CSV table of C-alpha atoms in Angstrom, one decimal:
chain,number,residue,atom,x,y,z
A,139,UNK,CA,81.7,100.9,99.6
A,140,UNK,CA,81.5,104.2,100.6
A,141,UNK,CA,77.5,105.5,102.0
A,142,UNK,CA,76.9,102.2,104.0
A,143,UNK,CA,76.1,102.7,107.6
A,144,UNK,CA,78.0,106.1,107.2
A,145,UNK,CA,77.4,108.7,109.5
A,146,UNK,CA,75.8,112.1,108.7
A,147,UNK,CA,78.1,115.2,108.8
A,148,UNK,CA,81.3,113.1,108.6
A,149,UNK,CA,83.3,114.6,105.7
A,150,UNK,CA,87.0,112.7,107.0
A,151,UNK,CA,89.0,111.2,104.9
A,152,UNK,CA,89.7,109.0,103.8
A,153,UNK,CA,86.0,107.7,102.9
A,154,UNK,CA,86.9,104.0,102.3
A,155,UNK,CA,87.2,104.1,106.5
A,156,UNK,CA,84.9,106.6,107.5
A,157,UNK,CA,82.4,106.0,104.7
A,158,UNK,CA,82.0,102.8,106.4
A,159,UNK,CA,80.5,101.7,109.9
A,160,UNK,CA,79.9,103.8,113.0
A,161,UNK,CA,82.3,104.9,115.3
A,162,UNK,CA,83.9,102.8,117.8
A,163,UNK,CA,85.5,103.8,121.0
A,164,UNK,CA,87.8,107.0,120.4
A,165,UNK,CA,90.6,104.4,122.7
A,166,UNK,CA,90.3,102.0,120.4
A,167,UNK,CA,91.0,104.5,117.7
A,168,UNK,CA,94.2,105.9,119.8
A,169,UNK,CA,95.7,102.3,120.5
A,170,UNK,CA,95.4,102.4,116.3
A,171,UNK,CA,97.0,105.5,116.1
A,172,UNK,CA,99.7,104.0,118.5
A,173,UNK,CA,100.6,101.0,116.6
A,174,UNK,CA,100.7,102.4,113.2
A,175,UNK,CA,102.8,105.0,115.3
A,176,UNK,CA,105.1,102.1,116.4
A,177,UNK,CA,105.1,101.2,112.8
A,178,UNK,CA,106.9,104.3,111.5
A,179,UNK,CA,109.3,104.7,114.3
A,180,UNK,CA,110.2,100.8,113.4
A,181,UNK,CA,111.1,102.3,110.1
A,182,UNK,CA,112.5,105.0,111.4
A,183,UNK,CA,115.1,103.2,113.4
A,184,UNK,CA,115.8,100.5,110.1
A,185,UNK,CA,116.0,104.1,107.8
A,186,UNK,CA,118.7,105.4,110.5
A,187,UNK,CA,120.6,102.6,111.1
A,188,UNK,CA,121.1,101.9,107.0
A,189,UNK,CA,121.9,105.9,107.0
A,190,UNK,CA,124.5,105.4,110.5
A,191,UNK,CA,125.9,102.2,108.1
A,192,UNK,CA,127.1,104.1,105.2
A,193,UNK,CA,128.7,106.9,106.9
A,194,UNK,CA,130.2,104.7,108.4
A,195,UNK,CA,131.3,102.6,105.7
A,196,UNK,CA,132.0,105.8,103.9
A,197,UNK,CA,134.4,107.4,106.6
A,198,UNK,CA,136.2,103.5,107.8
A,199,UNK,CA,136.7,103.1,103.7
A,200,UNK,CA,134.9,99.7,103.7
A,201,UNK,CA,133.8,97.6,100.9
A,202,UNK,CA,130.5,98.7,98.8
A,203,UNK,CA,128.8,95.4,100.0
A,204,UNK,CA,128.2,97.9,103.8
A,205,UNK,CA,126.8,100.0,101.1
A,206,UNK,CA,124.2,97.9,99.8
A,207,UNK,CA,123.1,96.9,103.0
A,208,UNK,CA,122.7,100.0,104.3
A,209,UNK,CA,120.6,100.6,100.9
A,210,UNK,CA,118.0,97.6,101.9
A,211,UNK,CA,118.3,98.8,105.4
A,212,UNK,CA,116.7,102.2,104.2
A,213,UNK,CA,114.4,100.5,101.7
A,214,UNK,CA,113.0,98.2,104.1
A,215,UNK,CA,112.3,100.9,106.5
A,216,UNK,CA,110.7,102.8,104.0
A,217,UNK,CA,108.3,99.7,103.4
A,218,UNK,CA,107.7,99.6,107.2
A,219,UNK,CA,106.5,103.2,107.1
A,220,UNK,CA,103.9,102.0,104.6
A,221,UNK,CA,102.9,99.4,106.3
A,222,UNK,CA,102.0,101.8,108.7
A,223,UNK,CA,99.0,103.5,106.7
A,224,UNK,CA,97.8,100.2,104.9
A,225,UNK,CA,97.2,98.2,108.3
A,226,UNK,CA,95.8,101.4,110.1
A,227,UNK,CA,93.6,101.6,107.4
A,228,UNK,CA,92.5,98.0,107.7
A,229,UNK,CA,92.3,98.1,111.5
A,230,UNK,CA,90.1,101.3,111.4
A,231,UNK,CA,87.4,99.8,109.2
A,232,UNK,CA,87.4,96.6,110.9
A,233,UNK,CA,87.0,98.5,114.0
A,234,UNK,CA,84.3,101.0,112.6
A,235,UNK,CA,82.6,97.9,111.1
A,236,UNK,CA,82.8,95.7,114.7
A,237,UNK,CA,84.3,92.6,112.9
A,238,UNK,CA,87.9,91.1,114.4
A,239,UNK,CA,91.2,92.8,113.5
A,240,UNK,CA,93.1,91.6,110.6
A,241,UNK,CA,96.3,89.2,111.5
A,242,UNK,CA,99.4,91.6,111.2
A,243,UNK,CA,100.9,90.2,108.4
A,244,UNK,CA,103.8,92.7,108.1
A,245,UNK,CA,104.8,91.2,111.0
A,246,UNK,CA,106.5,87.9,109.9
A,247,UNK,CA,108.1,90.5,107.0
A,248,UNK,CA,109.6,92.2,109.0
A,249,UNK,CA,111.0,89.9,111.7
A,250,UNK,CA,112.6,87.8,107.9
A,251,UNK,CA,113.7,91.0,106.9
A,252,UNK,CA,116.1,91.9,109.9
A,253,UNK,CA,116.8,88.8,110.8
A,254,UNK,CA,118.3,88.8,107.6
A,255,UNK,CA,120.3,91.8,107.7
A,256,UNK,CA,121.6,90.6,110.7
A,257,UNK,CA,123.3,87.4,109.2
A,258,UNK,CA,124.3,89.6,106.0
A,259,UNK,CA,126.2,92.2,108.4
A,260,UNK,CA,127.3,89.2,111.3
A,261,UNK,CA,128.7,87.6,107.4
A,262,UNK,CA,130.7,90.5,107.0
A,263,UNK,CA,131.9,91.0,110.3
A,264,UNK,CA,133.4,87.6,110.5
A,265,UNK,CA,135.0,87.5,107.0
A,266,UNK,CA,136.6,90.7,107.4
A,267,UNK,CA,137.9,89.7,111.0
A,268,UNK,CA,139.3,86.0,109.5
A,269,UNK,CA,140.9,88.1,106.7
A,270,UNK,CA,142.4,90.6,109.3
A,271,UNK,CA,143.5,87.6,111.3
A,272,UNK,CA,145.0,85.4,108.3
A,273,UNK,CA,147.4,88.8,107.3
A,274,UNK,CA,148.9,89.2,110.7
A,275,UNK,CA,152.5,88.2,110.5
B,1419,UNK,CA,93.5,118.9,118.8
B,1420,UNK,CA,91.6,119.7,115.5
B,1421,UNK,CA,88.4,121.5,115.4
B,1422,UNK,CA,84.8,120.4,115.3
B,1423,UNK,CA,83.9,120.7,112.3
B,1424,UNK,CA,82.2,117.6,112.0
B,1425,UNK,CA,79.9,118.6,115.0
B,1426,UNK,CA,76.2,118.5,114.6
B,1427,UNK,CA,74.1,121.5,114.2
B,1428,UNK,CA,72.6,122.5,117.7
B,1429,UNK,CA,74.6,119.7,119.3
B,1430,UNK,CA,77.1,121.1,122.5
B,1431,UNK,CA,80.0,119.4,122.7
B,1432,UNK,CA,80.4,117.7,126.4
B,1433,UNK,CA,83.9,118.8,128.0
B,1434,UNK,CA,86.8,116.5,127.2
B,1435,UNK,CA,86.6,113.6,129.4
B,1436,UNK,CA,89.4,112.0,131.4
B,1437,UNK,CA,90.3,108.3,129.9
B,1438,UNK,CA,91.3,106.3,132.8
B,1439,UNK,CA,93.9,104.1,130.7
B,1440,UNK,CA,95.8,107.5,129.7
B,1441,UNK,CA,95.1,106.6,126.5
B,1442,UNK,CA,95.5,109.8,125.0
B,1443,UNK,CA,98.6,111.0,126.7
B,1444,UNK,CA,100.3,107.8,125.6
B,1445,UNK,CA,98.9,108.5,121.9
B,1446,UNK,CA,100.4,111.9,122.6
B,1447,UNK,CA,103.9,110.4,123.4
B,1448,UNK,CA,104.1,108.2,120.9
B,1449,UNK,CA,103.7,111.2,118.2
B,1450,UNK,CA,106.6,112.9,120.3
B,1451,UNK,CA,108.5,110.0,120.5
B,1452,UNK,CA,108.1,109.7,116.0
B,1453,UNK,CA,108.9,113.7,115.8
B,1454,UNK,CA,111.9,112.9,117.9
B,1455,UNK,CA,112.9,109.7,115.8
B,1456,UNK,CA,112.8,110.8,112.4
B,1457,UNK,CA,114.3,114.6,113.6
B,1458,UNK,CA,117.3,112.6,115.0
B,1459,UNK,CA,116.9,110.1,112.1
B,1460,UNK,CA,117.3,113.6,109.4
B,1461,UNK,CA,120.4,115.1,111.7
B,1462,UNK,CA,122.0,112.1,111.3
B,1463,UNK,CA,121.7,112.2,108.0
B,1464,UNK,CA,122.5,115.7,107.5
B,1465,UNK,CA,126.0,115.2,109.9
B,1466,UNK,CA,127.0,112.0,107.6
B,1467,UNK,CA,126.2,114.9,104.4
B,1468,UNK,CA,128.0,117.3,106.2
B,1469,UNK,CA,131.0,115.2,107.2
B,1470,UNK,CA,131.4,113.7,103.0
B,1471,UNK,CA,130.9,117.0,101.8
B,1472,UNK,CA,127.7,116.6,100.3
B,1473,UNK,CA,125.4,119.0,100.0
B,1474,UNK,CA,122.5,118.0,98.5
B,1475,UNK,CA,122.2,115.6,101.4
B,1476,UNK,CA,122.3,118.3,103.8
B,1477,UNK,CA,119.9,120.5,102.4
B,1478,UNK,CA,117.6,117.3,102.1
B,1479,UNK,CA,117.7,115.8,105.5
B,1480,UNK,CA,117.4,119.5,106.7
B,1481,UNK,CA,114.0,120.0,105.4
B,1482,UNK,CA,113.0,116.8,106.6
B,1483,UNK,CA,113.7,117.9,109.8
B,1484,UNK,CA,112.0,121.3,109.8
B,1485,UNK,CA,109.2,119.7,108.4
B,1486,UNK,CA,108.8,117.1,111.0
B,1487,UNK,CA,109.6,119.4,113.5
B,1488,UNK,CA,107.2,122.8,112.7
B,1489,UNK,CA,104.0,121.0,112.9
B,1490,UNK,CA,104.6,119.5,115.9
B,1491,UNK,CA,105.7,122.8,117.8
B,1492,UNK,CA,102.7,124.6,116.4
B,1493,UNK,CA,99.8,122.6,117.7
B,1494,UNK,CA,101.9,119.7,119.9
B,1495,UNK,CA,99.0,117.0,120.7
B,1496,UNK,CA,97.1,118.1,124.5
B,1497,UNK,CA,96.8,114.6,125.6
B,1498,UNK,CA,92.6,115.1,125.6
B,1499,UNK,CA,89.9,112.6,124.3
B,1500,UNK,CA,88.8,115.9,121.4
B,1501,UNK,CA,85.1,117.1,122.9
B,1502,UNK,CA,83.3,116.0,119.4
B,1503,UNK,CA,84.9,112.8,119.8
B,1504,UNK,CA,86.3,112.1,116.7
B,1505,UNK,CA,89.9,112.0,115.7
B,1506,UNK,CA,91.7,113.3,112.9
B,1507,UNK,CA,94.7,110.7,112.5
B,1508,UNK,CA,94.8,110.0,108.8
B,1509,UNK,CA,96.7,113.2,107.6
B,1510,UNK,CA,98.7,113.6,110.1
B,1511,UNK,CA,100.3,110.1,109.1
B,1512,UNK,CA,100.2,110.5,105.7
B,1513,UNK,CA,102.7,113.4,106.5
B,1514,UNK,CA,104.7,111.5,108.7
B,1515,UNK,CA,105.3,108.4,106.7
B,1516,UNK,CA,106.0,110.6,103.8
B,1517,UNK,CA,108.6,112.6,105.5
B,1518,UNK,CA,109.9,109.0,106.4
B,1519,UNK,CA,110.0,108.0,103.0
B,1520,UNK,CA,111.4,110.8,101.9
B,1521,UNK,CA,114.5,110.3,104.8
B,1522,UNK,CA,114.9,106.6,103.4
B,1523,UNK,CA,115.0,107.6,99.8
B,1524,UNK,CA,117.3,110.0,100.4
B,1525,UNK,CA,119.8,107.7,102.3
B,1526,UNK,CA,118.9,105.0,100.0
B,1527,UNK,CA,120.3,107.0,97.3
B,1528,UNK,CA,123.3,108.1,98.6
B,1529,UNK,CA,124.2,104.4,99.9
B,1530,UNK,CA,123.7,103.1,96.2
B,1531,UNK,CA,125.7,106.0,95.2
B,1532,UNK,CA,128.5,104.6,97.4
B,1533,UNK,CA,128.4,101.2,96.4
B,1534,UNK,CA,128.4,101.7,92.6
B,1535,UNK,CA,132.0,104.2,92.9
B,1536,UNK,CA,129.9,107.6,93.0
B,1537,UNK,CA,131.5,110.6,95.0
């Protein structure tokens, strides 16, 4: 792993990228930097929407089911944070090593993963508004 | 942004060049534009703490904040490709993403302590 092709004098971690290759064009590097960048604030926005959810829920007294969303909400964003050092990782070494970027495969997660809270909290919405139209006098 | 220290012996370091794509000034507002997310994303969290009279929560999302927030004052990103040409991104991420993780715990938490009839 580490000691092939690596360049003299660079001690930065971590090894299993910059052990590896030689170093490619310092944009390529930033437009990296950018997308796992784009990466955290995409869990950043799932983390404060889940938080905006149960304060909400807590304040407007609604069921526990808000709750749990809000729960996965934060959860997924976490895992969407992650994902942002595991594919900068990979993209760095493929780019240090000149071979073609790996397929973003957190992608298709992710676009599953709100596209499901969407239904789950669009489910809610409509339930609660038949059961506030079905008690009206 | 960071120091040579991985400069060769005897080597000078050529001034920072100019990147006609603005690539570093957009990698330098996307870090603003994280620091500002997650900040937001911790007073958010702290106001919801605040507002249920919960504590722990506030204290929390607090330090999340000033720990987003400190580093970035301190040496905010200059928008130049570094002289020795080699960027330091790794640990500044690691920080990030755990600050992150540490705001979605957090929230997880106090969401699952909602739904299961805690305070």
């Amino acid at each position: 792993m580490a000691g092939e092709d690596a360049e003299p004098g660079d001690n930065r971690r971590p090894r299993s990228v910059y052990g590896v290759g030689t170093e490619p064009d310092a944009r390529f590097s930033l437009a990296n930097e950018r997308t796992a960048l784009a990466w955290v604030r995409t869990g950043v926005g799932l983390v404060a929407g889940g938080v905006a959810l149960t304060s909400f829920s807590t304040f407007a007294d609604l069921p526990g089911l808000v709750d749990l969303v809000a729960a996965v909400a934060c959860l997924v964003g976490a895992s969407c944070a992650t994902y942002a050092l595991v594919s900068w990782r990979r993209n760095e070494r493929a780019l240090r090593r000149r071979e073609p970027l790996p397929a973003p495969g957190g992608l298709p997660v992710l676009v599953v993963g709100v596209v499901l809270l969407a239904v789950l909290i669009a489910a809610y919405a409509v339930a609660a508004g038949l059961g506030a139209a079905a008690s009206l006098p | 942004m960071t120091p040579p220290e991985g400069a060769r012996p005897g080597e000078r370091p050529s001034p920072p060049e100019r990147d006609e794509g603005l690539q570093p000034e957009r990698t330098a507002l996307a870090w603003q534009r994280t620091v500002l997310g997650v900040v937001v994303g911790a007073l958010l969290l702290a106001a919801s703490g605040l507002r249920a009279g919960n504590g722990a929560v506030v204290w929390a999302a607090g330090v999340v904040a000033v720990l987003t927030l400190v580093p970035s004052v301190l040496r905010p990103p200059d928008g130049r490709l570094p002289s020795h040409g080699r960027l330091y991104a790794w640990s500044f991420l690691v920080r990030v993403v755990g600050l992150v993780l540490a705001l979605a715990v957090v929230g997880a938490a106090w969401a699952l302590s909602q739904a299961f009839g805690g305070p």
